[in-house]
C-alpha cells in the first residue's frame, strides 16, 4: 500500500509538507559495519521485509554483493543484526516466525544465527545457543564461542532412556572454513559465563546454582580453576509466587583495557545500575560511577580486536559515554563537536582503527551514517535511514521538565513543528509502551509524522519508566490508571499553562502500554482529550491476566504484572476501576483502536473487547485491523496503514488548524 496524500497545514504552515509515507517506511539501512581489513561495508537495506537484503559494498571500487534475507532454507525470516567474523564471513541474526505447539496461536518468534560466506555466496546455520566470546584477528578463519550441550550421566543407556540429562556450557574454537567445533575448556552444569583476555585465553568462569543459591567466580590459569569469589544468592519475592535473583556480582562482561579487572554491571543501593570492576587476583570489587546521577548504566563498549571494555554508556536525556580508552574518547569528542545537536556513536572500526563507521542520530537527522578515514582526515557521508525526509522536515526534539500533581520532578521529549511558533498548538501526547521502558532522544517514527501534520508531540517519561533507577520504576507499581496516568495528564496541563498548547485541541495516542494509557485517558479523564487513539492496548485487565496465565511461561508473566499492576485475583474491584472497557464515560471523546491480528503479546481480542464495550454504550469507535502483523509492526505496509489511519482520524476529530 502506498500513501499518496499530501498533508496541508493551512495558512499557519508556510512550507509545503511532504508525503507522510516518508516517515512511515522502515529505515533504508541499519547495522552498518566495516570489515576487519577496512575495505568493505556490510549493512541491512530495504524499506520493506520483502525487499530486505544483506548488502556488502566495496570501499575500493569493487563490485557490491547483495544476498536475500530469505531463501529456501531460511524462509520467512527477518534479519536484524550483522557482525563481521572475518573479512570473508558475516554473522547475521534472524527472527523467524514458526509453529510452536503451546505458544499463542501455535506460533512464536525465535532467533536463528547464520554465517554467510562471501566467497562462496552461501551460508551455514550457526548453533542457536552459541555465544561469540572472541574474534581472532590473526586467525581470520576461527572464532571462540561458548555453547551449551546436553550430556547424560549414565552414557548411552541413560541417553536412550532419556534420564540423567544435564547441560554443560563449554568453550570451543570454531573453524569457519570447516564448520567444525573443537572444545577448549569444559564447563560444568552450573557454568553460566566465560571471560577471555586480549589474546583470547580464558581467564575467568562464573558458575551459578539456582537450586542451591550460590554464585562463584573462578580465576583460570591454563586448565586450573581457583575460586576467588563466592556469595549466597538472595531472592526478592514479588507478586504471588515470583522470585527475582539478587546477587552483587552480576554477569562479568569483559576485562578492562588496562587489565586491572573485569567489568560488570552492579545494582547499587537497590536502585541505580553502575559499572564495577572485579579483581580476579583478590576477588575484591571496585565500584566506578560511570553514569550521571539519576540514570542507569546502559552497557559497555568493547573493542572487538581485544575484547576489552573501552567505554561505558547510558541513555540520559541524551546518550552519554565514559571512555576508558583515551584515543577513542578523544576521537568521539572531536566528532561530537561537529554534530553538537546529535548523539554520536563509533559504530564499528577496522583492525588498524583507521576507518570508522560513525552513526549520528538526533538533531537534524533521522540517523545518518558516515565513514571516517583517519589517515586522510576525511569524514564522508554514507546514507541516511530515511532518505525521503529532507533535513528541513525533521522536526526539532527538546527535553521539557514538569512536575506531577504530587510534586515529583518529571521530564519528557517534545517534538514540535519546525515551521510553527510554539504557541497555542494542537497536541498529541504520546506515552511509551512497556511500561518499564523509555523513550530516547532523536528521530521517532511516531512523533515525526505527527509533528509534520502540525501537532506538538510530547513523550512523557512517567513514573515506572526505565533507565532512572529501580526506585523510579517501583514508584509505578500499583499505579496503572492512577499516578502513572496522572503523570501523563499533568504533562498536558504543563503545556497548556505555558501557552504552547490549546487545551481544547489535545489528543492522546499510544502503543502497547501506551495504548492502555490512551484508553485510560479516554475513560478516566475524558475532559482532557478531544480524541484518543489506542494501538495494541490492554483494555480489560481481568481478561488480559486470565489470558496471560494460560500462555506457556505465563505464570512468571502474571507474577510480574501482579507486582506492577496489582493482584487481579484478590483485588477485582481495583482492577475493574482501572480497566477502560469497564468504564466507558458518558462524555467519551472520539476513539480509534489499531491492532495487529497476529499480536502474541497483547491479544487482538483486547481491542475487540473495548470496541464492543464502547458500542454497547452508544459511543463512536473505530477499529483498524492490521492483517499479517503482530505487536511491533515489523512491516512497512503495517506502518503506512497506521500512519494513514492516524492522519484521517486526527484530521476529522482534532484538525491541526481550528475549525
XYZ file of C-alpha atoms in Angstrom:
659
model
C 0.000 0.000 0.000
C 1.406 3.401 -0.982
C 0.377 6.649 0.638
C -0.303 9.302 -1.924
C -1.884 12.021 0.184
C -0.161 15.311 0.952
C -0.995 16.949 4.245
C -1.671 20.645 4.076
C -1.394 22.782 7.181
C -3.326 25.900 6.216
C -2.055 29.433 6.361
C -0.062 28.852 9.543
C 2.055 26.221 7.794
C 4.172 28.266 5.425
C 6.296 25.476 3.949
C 4.763 22.622 1.973
C 4.665 19.327 3.843
C 5.879 16.028 2.444
C 4.190 12.696 1.898
C 3.824 11.037 5.309
C 4.860 7.691 3.839
C 8.423 9.048 4.001
C 8.238 8.804 7.805
C 6.213 5.592 7.949
C 8.588 3.408 5.939
C 11.125 1.157 7.600
C 14.688 2.537 7.789
C 16.539 2.317 4.462
C 19.676 0.929 6.125
C 20.595 -0.438 9.528
C 23.501 -2.300 11.093
C 26.265 -0.646 9.040
C 29.542 -2.435 9.846
C 33.053 -2.143 8.416
C 35.138 -5.254 7.693
C 38.315 -6.007 9.668
C 40.521 -5.036 6.707
C 38.615 -1.756 6.304
C 37.780 -2.469 2.668
C 34.087 -3.466 2.830
C 30.855 -2.332 4.426
C 28.039 -4.682 5.389
C 24.526 -3.488 6.151
C 20.882 -4.443 6.074
C 18.965 -2.499 3.454
C 15.425 -2.363 2.110
C 12.444 -0.416 3.358
C 10.205 -3.482 3.439
C 10.631 -7.065 4.558
C 10.138 -8.355 1.007
C 12.899 -6.008 -0.186
C 15.348 -6.654 2.636
C 18.870 -7.553 1.594
C 22.198 -8.147 3.217
C 24.319 -5.712 1.215
C 28.118 -5.838 1.118
C 29.840 -2.960 -0.684
C 33.482 -2.365 -1.520
C 35.218 0.843 -0.432
C 37.863 0.349 -3.107
C 35.658 0.342 -6.201
C 34.958 -3.387 -6.314
C 31.541 -4.922 -7.038
C 28.804 -4.989 -4.416
C 27.158 -8.197 -3.241
C 23.505 -8.477 -2.235
C 22.019 -11.502 -0.511
C 18.346 -12.153 0.074
C 17.234 -12.012 3.663
C 15.430 -15.285 2.989
C 15.981 -18.390 0.890
C 14.686 -21.915 0.555
C 16.117 -22.920 3.931
C 15.865 -19.659 5.862
C 12.336 -18.883 4.839
C 10.217 -16.001 6.096
C 12.979 -14.659 8.336
C 13.527 -11.077 9.391
C 17.205 -10.098 9.613
C 18.001 -7.680 12.440
C 21.718 -7.987 13.222
C 25.020 -8.122 11.289
C 28.577 -8.600 12.546
C 31.853 -9.380 10.775
C 33.594 -12.556 11.910
C 36.434 -12.053 9.414
C 36.901 -10.385 6.025
C 35.196 -13.393 4.466
C 32.478 -14.343 6.965
C 29.474 -12.468 8.338
C 27.218 -13.476 11.204
C 23.592 -12.487 10.545
C 20.893 -12.698 13.220
C 17.383 -13.524 12.088
C 13.986 -13.653 13.719
C 11.785 -16.471 12.458
C 8.059 -16.865 12.961
C 7.460 -20.574 13.288
C 4.905 -23.031 14.542
C 5.482 -23.851 18.201
C 2.804 -26.007 19.847
C 1.619 -24.476 23.091
C 2.522 -20.908 22.127
C -0.201 -18.340 21.368
C -1.893 -19.367 18.121
C 0.730 -22.162 17.963
C 3.275 -19.636 16.646
C 6.244 -17.834 18.107
C 9.215 -15.716 17.026
C 12.569 -17.400 17.627
C 16.119 -16.311 16.876
C 18.419 -18.003 14.363
C 22.067 -17.331 13.548
C 23.522 -17.768 10.058
C 27.165 -17.497 8.934
C 27.410 -16.062 5.404
C 30.456 -16.997 3.329
C 31.063 -14.063 0.977
C 33.436 -16.024 -1.260
C 31.005 -18.887 -1.818
C 27.821 -16.794 -1.608
C 26.300 -19.364 0.721
C 25.614 -19.810 4.411
C 25.633 -22.326 7.253
C 23.415 -22.424 10.300
C 25.190 -21.393 13.485
C 24.466 -23.180 16.755
C 21.368 -21.416 18.137
C 22.586 -21.483 21.734
C 26.143 -20.378 20.897
C 27.593 -17.079 22.020
C 30.638 -15.479 20.413
C 33.336 -14.926 23.007
C 36.191 -13.656 20.799
C 37.096 -12.842 17.198
C 40.690 -13.705 16.315
C 42.234 -11.004 14.077
C 45.346 -13.117 13.455
C 43.341 -16.261 12.650
C 40.546 -14.972 10.400
C 39.033 -18.397 9.828
C 38.451 -19.042 13.541
C 36.430 -17.602 16.422
C 35.901 -18.596 20.048
C 32.365 -19.461 21.129
C 30.611 -20.809 24.184
C 27.722 -23.206 23.757
C 25.555 -25.418 25.910
C 25.431 -29.140 25.172
C 23.329 -31.948 26.635
C 25.068 -34.807 28.417
C 23.879 -37.960 30.155
C 25.481 -39.164 33.333
C 24.741 -42.811 32.549
C 26.159 -42.872 28.996
C 24.308 -44.347 26.031
C 21.873 -46.323 28.164
C 20.841 -43.219 30.032
C 20.571 -41.297 26.763
C 18.251 -43.932 25.339
C 16.089 -43.828 28.434
C 16.186 -40.034 28.489
C 17.321 -39.848 32.123
C 20.375 -38.416 33.832
C 20.427 -35.465 31.434
C 22.274 -32.254 32.286
C 23.708 -29.278 30.374
C 27.276 -28.041 30.192
C 28.361 -24.646 28.880
C 31.699 -25.341 27.208
C 34.210 -23.173 25.394
C 35.007 -24.021 21.761
C 37.223 -22.917 18.913
C 35.015 -22.774 15.825
C 36.619 -23.228 12.397
C 34.602 -21.130 9.930
C 36.090 -22.806 6.858
C 35.298 -26.321 8.026
C 32.167 -25.601 10.096
C 33.807 -27.546 12.904
C 33.982 -27.130 16.687
C 36.992 -28.012 18.857
C 36.486 -27.913 22.611
C 38.949 -25.726 24.503
C 37.597 -25.961 28.038
C 34.797 -27.934 29.576
C 32.380 -26.195 31.852
C 30.073 -27.624 34.477
C 26.301 -27.966 34.722
C 26.433 -24.699 36.689
C 28.646 -22.692 34.307
C 26.882 -19.529 33.186
C 29.664 -17.354 31.742
C 33.259 -17.199 30.467
C 35.713 -14.285 30.294
C 38.656 -14.146 27.849
C 41.671 -11.855 27.776
C 43.092 -9.857 24.844
C 44.797 -12.992 23.479
C 41.543 -14.984 23.643
C 42.801 -17.009 26.603
C 40.075 -17.882 29.135
C 40.786 -16.072 32.396
C 37.548 -16.447 34.354
C 34.467 -18.614 34.665
C 31.233 -17.947 36.511
C 29.128 -20.719 37.971
C 25.642 -20.254 39.314
C 23.208 -22.537 41.143
C 19.587 -21.501 41.363
C 18.696 -24.560 43.423
C 21.499 -24.217 45.986
C 21.501 -20.402 45.901
C 25.135 -19.594 45.258
C 27.301 -17.775 42.723
C 31.023 -18.430 42.276
C 33.809 -16.826 40.249
C 36.874 -18.851 39.255
C 40.193 -17.470 38.068
C 41.542 -19.634 35.254
C 45.217 -20.364 34.668
C 45.640 -22.761 31.767
C 43.219 -25.522 32.791
C 43.411 -24.816 36.512
C 40.483 -23.063 38.180
C 40.744 -21.301 41.524
C 37.639 -19.912 43.190
C 38.160 -16.228 44.060
C 34.612 -15.229 44.948
C 31.556 -16.917 46.382
C 28.306 -15.409 47.546
C 24.920 -16.635 48.599
C 22.089 -15.708 46.286
C 19.077 -13.957 47.753
C 15.638 -13.917 46.221
C 13.317 -10.958 46.136
C 9.762 -12.289 46.145
C 7.223 -10.426 44.059
C 3.626 -10.944 43.064
C 2.053 -14.101 44.456
C 4.888 -16.509 43.740
C 7.512 -14.667 41.695
C 11.197 -14.652 42.622
C 13.910 -12.275 41.479
C 17.570 -13.194 41.912
C 19.698 -10.764 43.916
C 23.479 -11.054 43.603
C 26.181 -8.435 43.940
C 28.437 -9.776 41.171
C 26.362 -9.887 38.026
C 27.404 -11.192 34.643
C 31.125 -10.481 34.124
C 31.350 -8.734 30.758
C 34.958 -8.259 29.675
C 38.374 -7.152 31.019
C 39.279 -3.527 31.465
C 41.626 -2.065 28.864
C 44.494 -1.882 31.396
C 43.915 -5.433 32.610
C 43.195 -4.353 36.193
C 39.896 -6.209 36.416
C 36.730 -7.368 34.729
C 33.776 -5.037 34.243
C 30.245 -5.907 35.263
C 27.003 -4.050 35.995
C 26.188 -3.752 39.689
C 22.943 -2.651 41.308
C 23.956 -0.061 43.907
C 21.746 0.598 46.952
C 18.995 -1.494 45.350
C 18.368 1.390 42.968
C 20.798 2.513 40.261
C 22.820 0.289 37.935
C 26.505 1.191 37.930
C 29.688 -0.172 36.391
C 32.079 -2.012 38.709
C 35.439 -3.753 38.362
C 36.050 -7.237 39.707
C 39.688 -8.024 40.595
C 40.434 -11.626 39.599
C 43.531 -11.759 41.803
C 41.967 -10.615 45.067
C 38.253 -11.115 44.491
C 37.658 -7.502 45.511
C 35.072 -5.249 43.880
C 35.775 -1.667 42.963
C 32.729 0.417 42.156
C 33.070 3.068 39.495
C 30.248 5.503 38.889
C 30.120 5.665 35.107
C 26.658 7.158 34.667
C 25.379 10.550 35.815
C 23.269 10.892 38.926
C 19.740 9.674 38.396
C 20.351 7.425 35.369
C 21.266 3.760 34.998
C 24.317 2.372 33.271
C 23.190 1.264 29.824
C 26.009 -1.048 28.788
C 29.651 -1.401 27.854
C 31.536 -0.757 24.607
C 34.152 -3.394 23.822
C 36.953 -3.345 21.271
C 36.385 -6.363 19.019
C 40.136 -6.681 18.444
C 40.964 -7.318 22.098
C 37.614 -7.953 23.767
C 38.456 -5.232 26.314
C 35.917 -2.727 27.629
C 36.834 0.718 26.322
C 33.740 2.682 27.397
C 30.517 2.575 29.382
C 27.330 4.083 28.001
C 23.959 5.238 29.243
C 20.809 6.898 27.985
C 20.182 10.026 29.976
C 18.226 12.736 28.298
C 20.910 12.288 25.624
C 23.250 9.334 25.058
C 26.399 9.627 27.174
C 29.734 7.811 27.437
C 32.567 7.401 29.899
C 35.650 6.475 27.876
C 38.420 4.354 29.366
C 40.488 4.472 26.167
C 41.896 7.981 25.622
C 42.357 7.598 21.867
C 38.774 6.519 21.271
C 37.476 9.070 23.768
C 39.250 11.969 22.049
C 38.011 10.799 18.662
C 34.429 10.621 19.926
C 34.718 14.105 21.406
C 36.053 15.574 18.156
C 33.226 14.141 16.073
C 30.595 15.112 18.665
C 31.746 18.729 18.324
C 30.943 18.551 14.600
C 27.367 17.427 15.408
C 26.572 19.224 18.691
C 22.791 18.661 18.456
C 23.122 14.936 17.738
C 24.205 11.798 19.542
C 27.357 10.309 18.008
C 28.360 6.636 18.176
C 31.510 4.914 16.962
C 29.604 2.024 15.381
C 32.484 -0.102 14.082
C 36.141 0.127 13.112
C 38.752 -1.819 11.216
C 41.749 -3.757 12.521
C 44.025 -0.690 12.383
C 41.457 1.659 13.958
C 41.895 3.821 10.876
C 38.489 3.584 9.233
C 35.363 4.014 11.345
C 31.642 3.874 10.680
C 30.048 6.766 12.580
C 26.355 6.875 13.488
C 24.778 10.300 14.040
C 21.249 10.463 15.456
C 19.024 13.273 16.667
C 19.206 16.917 15.702
C 18.522 17.453 12.004
C 18.965 13.796 11.111
C 16.915 10.628 11.080
C 20.195 8.751 11.836
C 22.973 9.293 9.336
C 25.994 7.082 8.720
C 29.449 8.440 7.909
C 32.787 6.875 7.034
C 35.792 8.351 8.813
C 39.253 7.793 7.355
C 41.727 8.952 9.989
C 44.748 8.735 7.685
C 43.244 11.294 5.305
C 41.121 13.131 7.866
C 38.075 12.709 5.610
C 34.574 12.268 7.025
C 32.323 11.051 4.189
C 28.539 10.799 4.246
C 27.292 7.265 3.506
C 23.497 7.122 3.842
C 20.580 8.223 5.987
C 17.923 5.918 7.367
C 15.003 7.938 5.978
C 16.275 9.375 2.674
C 12.839 10.662 1.620
C 12.688 13.003 4.626
C 14.728 16.157 3.899
C 16.592 17.759 6.771
C 14.287 20.773 6.836
C 11.332 18.423 7.518
C 12.943 16.763 10.543
C 11.181 18.423 13.429
C 13.089 19.659 16.500
C 13.253 17.454 19.597
C 13.806 19.012 23.015
C 13.559 17.866 26.625
C 10.956 19.523 28.819
C 10.663 19.311 32.616
C 7.432 19.455 34.552
C 6.021 18.489 37.955
C 3.488 15.795 38.754
C 0.443 16.555 40.887
C 2.259 15.142 43.935
C 5.416 17.182 43.254
C 7.585 14.564 41.536
C 10.043 16.060 39.039
C 9.398 14.567 35.628
C 10.526 15.206 32.072
C 9.982 14.053 28.514
C 10.702 14.708 24.849
C 8.866 17.428 22.947
C 8.768 17.274 19.146
C 7.223 20.375 17.591
C 6.523 21.504 14.017
C 9.588 23.112 12.525
C 7.618 25.905 10.868
C 5.048 26.834 13.526
C 5.542 29.063 16.565
C 5.420 27.353 19.946
C 2.108 28.850 20.984
C -1.477 27.650 21.093
C -0.663 24.476 19.120
C -2.766 21.323 18.867
C -1.190 18.487 20.836
C -0.779 14.737 20.723
C 0.553 13.296 23.997
C 2.412 10.059 23.256
C 3.097 7.796 26.284
C 5.523 4.947 25.584
C 4.948 1.205 25.895
C 6.395 -1.141 28.461
C 5.618 0.463 30.805
C 9.063 -0.436 32.192
C 10.691 1.085 29.124
C 11.597 4.587 27.999
C 11.871 6.872 25.002
C 15.211 8.087 23.670
C 16.441 11.295 22.106
C 16.207 11.560 18.350
C 14.018 10.736 15.378
C 10.839 8.920 16.422
C 8.760 7.385 13.643
C 5.529 8.205 15.510
C 6.381 11.701 16.717
C 7.870 12.970 13.451
C 4.845 12.392 11.160
C 2.547 13.800 13.851
C 4.676 16.952 14.009
C 4.612 17.066 10.205
C 0.812 17.123 10.426
C 1.096 20.202 12.642
C 0.949 18.843 16.208
C 3.156 19.423 19.207
C 4.020 15.905 20.400
C 5.122 15.100 23.935
C 6.535 11.782 25.162
C 6.374 11.832 28.993
C 8.795 9.673 30.986
C 6.219 8.915 33.669
C 6.951 7.102 36.936
C 7.526 3.409 36.299
C 9.690 4.189 33.247
C 13.061 2.505 32.891
C 16.571 3.970 32.963
C 16.269 6.155 36.065
C 16.820 3.523 38.729
C 14.688 0.860 40.349
C 13.245 3.321 42.855
C 11.688 5.247 39.985
C 10.356 2.003 38.493
C 8.843 0.997 41.826
C 7.026 4.334 42.015
C 4.858 2.951 39.222
C 3.949 -0.287 40.981
C 0.233 -0.380 41.650
C -0.267 2.919 39.819
C -1.765 1.819 36.494
C -4.616 4.223 35.817
C -3.637 6.189 38.905
C -0.425 8.183 39.458
C 1.208 6.812 36.293
C -1.755 8.133 34.353
C -1.725 11.350 36.343
C 1.874 11.937 35.191
C 0.586 11.868 31.611
C -2.334 14.173 32.364
C -0.231 16.758 34.200
C 2.144 16.947 31.227
C -0.785 18.224 29.161
C -1.615 20.771 31.845
C 2.001 21.981 31.835
C 1.982 22.771 28.118
C -1.410 24.475 28.386
C -0.166 26.651 31.275
C 2.937 27.568 29.266
C 0.731 28.761 26.414
C 2.219 26.262 23.978
C -0.927 24.151 23.618
C -4.609 24.849 23.105
C -6.428 22.973 25.876
C -9.375 22.259 23.579
C -7.222 20.534 20.926
C -5.430 17.695 22.711
C -5.432 14.043 21.654
C -3.713 11.062 23.280
C -2.082 8.244 21.309
C -0.005 5.295 22.454
C 1.018 1.731 21.623
C 1.033 -1.328 23.914
C 1.112 0.086 27.466
C 0.879 3.468 25.765
C -2.318 2.121 24.191
C -3.618 1.319 27.662
C -2.662 4.842 28.779
C -4.596 6.257 25.811
C -7.660 4.234 26.833
C -7.191 5.243 30.477
C -7.109 8.893 29.391
C -10.245 8.256 27.325
C -12.154 6.566 30.166
C -10.799 8.185 33.346
C -10.073 11.800 32.280
C -12.253 12.297 29.177
C -12.456 16.073 29.679
C -8.701 16.341 28.971
C -8.855 14.912 25.452
C -10.680 15.707 22.281
C -9.864 12.232 20.946
C -7.920 9.077 21.796
C -6.039 6.561 19.648
C -5.004 3.261 21.227
C -2.639 0.836 19.469
C -2.391 -2.794 20.655
C -3.894 -1.777 24.013
C -4.838 -3.633 27.177
C -8.479 -2.731 27.734
C -9.652 -5.244 30.354
C -7.052 -6.196 32.957
C -9.014 -9.152 34.341
C -9.410 -10.691 30.904
C -5.791 -9.901 29.958
C -4.376 -11.595 33.065
C -6.581 -14.653 32.578
C -5.273 -14.943 29.014
C -1.672 -14.410 30.117
C -1.894 -17.105 32.751
C -2.853 -19.664 30.114
C 0.205 -18.992 27.925
C 3.445 -21.016 28.069
C 5.529 -19.460 30.816
C 2.534 -17.349 31.701
C 2.867 -17.841 35.461
C 6.059 -15.778 35.542
C 4.457 -13.040 33.456
C 1.407 -12.957 35.708
C 3.665 -12.655 38.759
C 5.414 -9.674 37.163
C 2.149 -7.969 36.280
C 0.784 -8.698 39.743
C 3.699 -6.744 41.156
C 3.317 -3.914 38.654
C -0.487 -3.583 38.450
C -1.915 -5.374 41.474
C -3.277 -8.824 42.267
C -6.108 -9.328 39.818
C -7.321 -12.381 41.777
C -7.784 -10.643 45.129
C -8.243 -7.002 44.050
C -11.003 -7.396 41.487
C -12.707 -4.117 42.344
C -9.446 -2.193 41.960
C -8.714 -3.881 38.628
C -12.226 -3.151 37.367
C -11.825 0.512 38.349
C -8.766 0.902 36.087
C -9.981 -1.269 33.168
C -11.089 1.108 30.388
C -13.523 -1.382 28.820
C -15.453 -1.442 32.103
C -15.538 2.352 32.468
C -16.979 3.967 29.342
C -17.693 7.616 30.268
C -20.886 9.441 29.392
C -18.822 12.239 27.795
C -16.472 9.907 25.924
C -14.308 11.594 23.272
C -13.784 10.123 19.795
C -11.864 6.821 19.865
C -9.866 4.782 17.369
C -8.323 1.367 18.075
C -5.490 -0.125 15.980
C -4.333 -3.718 16.435
C -2.345 -6.388 14.592
C -4.308 -9.570 14.079
C -1.256 -11.747 14.946
C -0.316 -9.991 18.174
C 1.087 -12.576 20.614
C 1.894 -10.035 23.342
C -1.431 -8.245 23.739
C -4.101 -10.328 22.002
C -6.257 -8.750 19.317
C -9.295 -9.613 21.429
C -8.399 -6.795 23.832
C -9.317 -4.273 21.139
C -12.470 -6.218 20.282
C -13.498 -6.114 23.950
C -13.030 -2.339 24.006
C -14.863 -1.833 20.719
C -17.826 -3.888 21.908
C -17.990 -2.032 25.228
C -17.922 1.377 23.529
C -20.576 0.356 21.014
C -22.753 -1.042 23.801
C -22.555 2.355 25.488
C -23.704 4.010 22.259
C -20.438 5.873 21.689
C -18.475 6.180 18.431
C -15.452 3.921 17.938
C -13.362 2.716 15.005
C -11.219 -0.450 14.959
C -8.411 -0.614 12.386
C -7.163 -4.187 11.937
C -3.620 -4.807 10.693
C -3.605 -8.148 8.912
C -0.491 -10.314 8.844
C 1.461 -8.435 11.508
C 1.895 -8.566 15.258
C 2.645 -6.327 18.196
C 5.635 -4.385 16.886
C 4.604 -3.519 13.300
C 7.560 -5.082 11.508
C 6.276 -4.346 8.008
C 6.258 -1.108 6.032
C 2.701 -1.761 4.895
C 1.571 -2.020 8.535
C 3.196 1.275 9.448
C 1.748 3.017 6.410
C -1.772 1.801 7.183
C -1.322 3.011 10.757
C 0.026 6.449 9.841
C -2.741 6.995 7.302
C -5.334 5.948 9.892
C -3.800 8.425 12.369
C -3.907 11.185 9.781
C -7.510 10.589 8.731
C -8.765 10.282 12.308
C -6.925 13.378 13.545
C -7.997 15.497 10.578
C -11.604 14.638 11.409
C -11.540 14.870 15.186
C -8.639 17.188 16.072
C -7.501 19.063 12.952
C -4.225 20.989 13.299
C -5.946 24.230 12.315
C -9.112 25.117 14.228
C -12.448 24.544 12.634
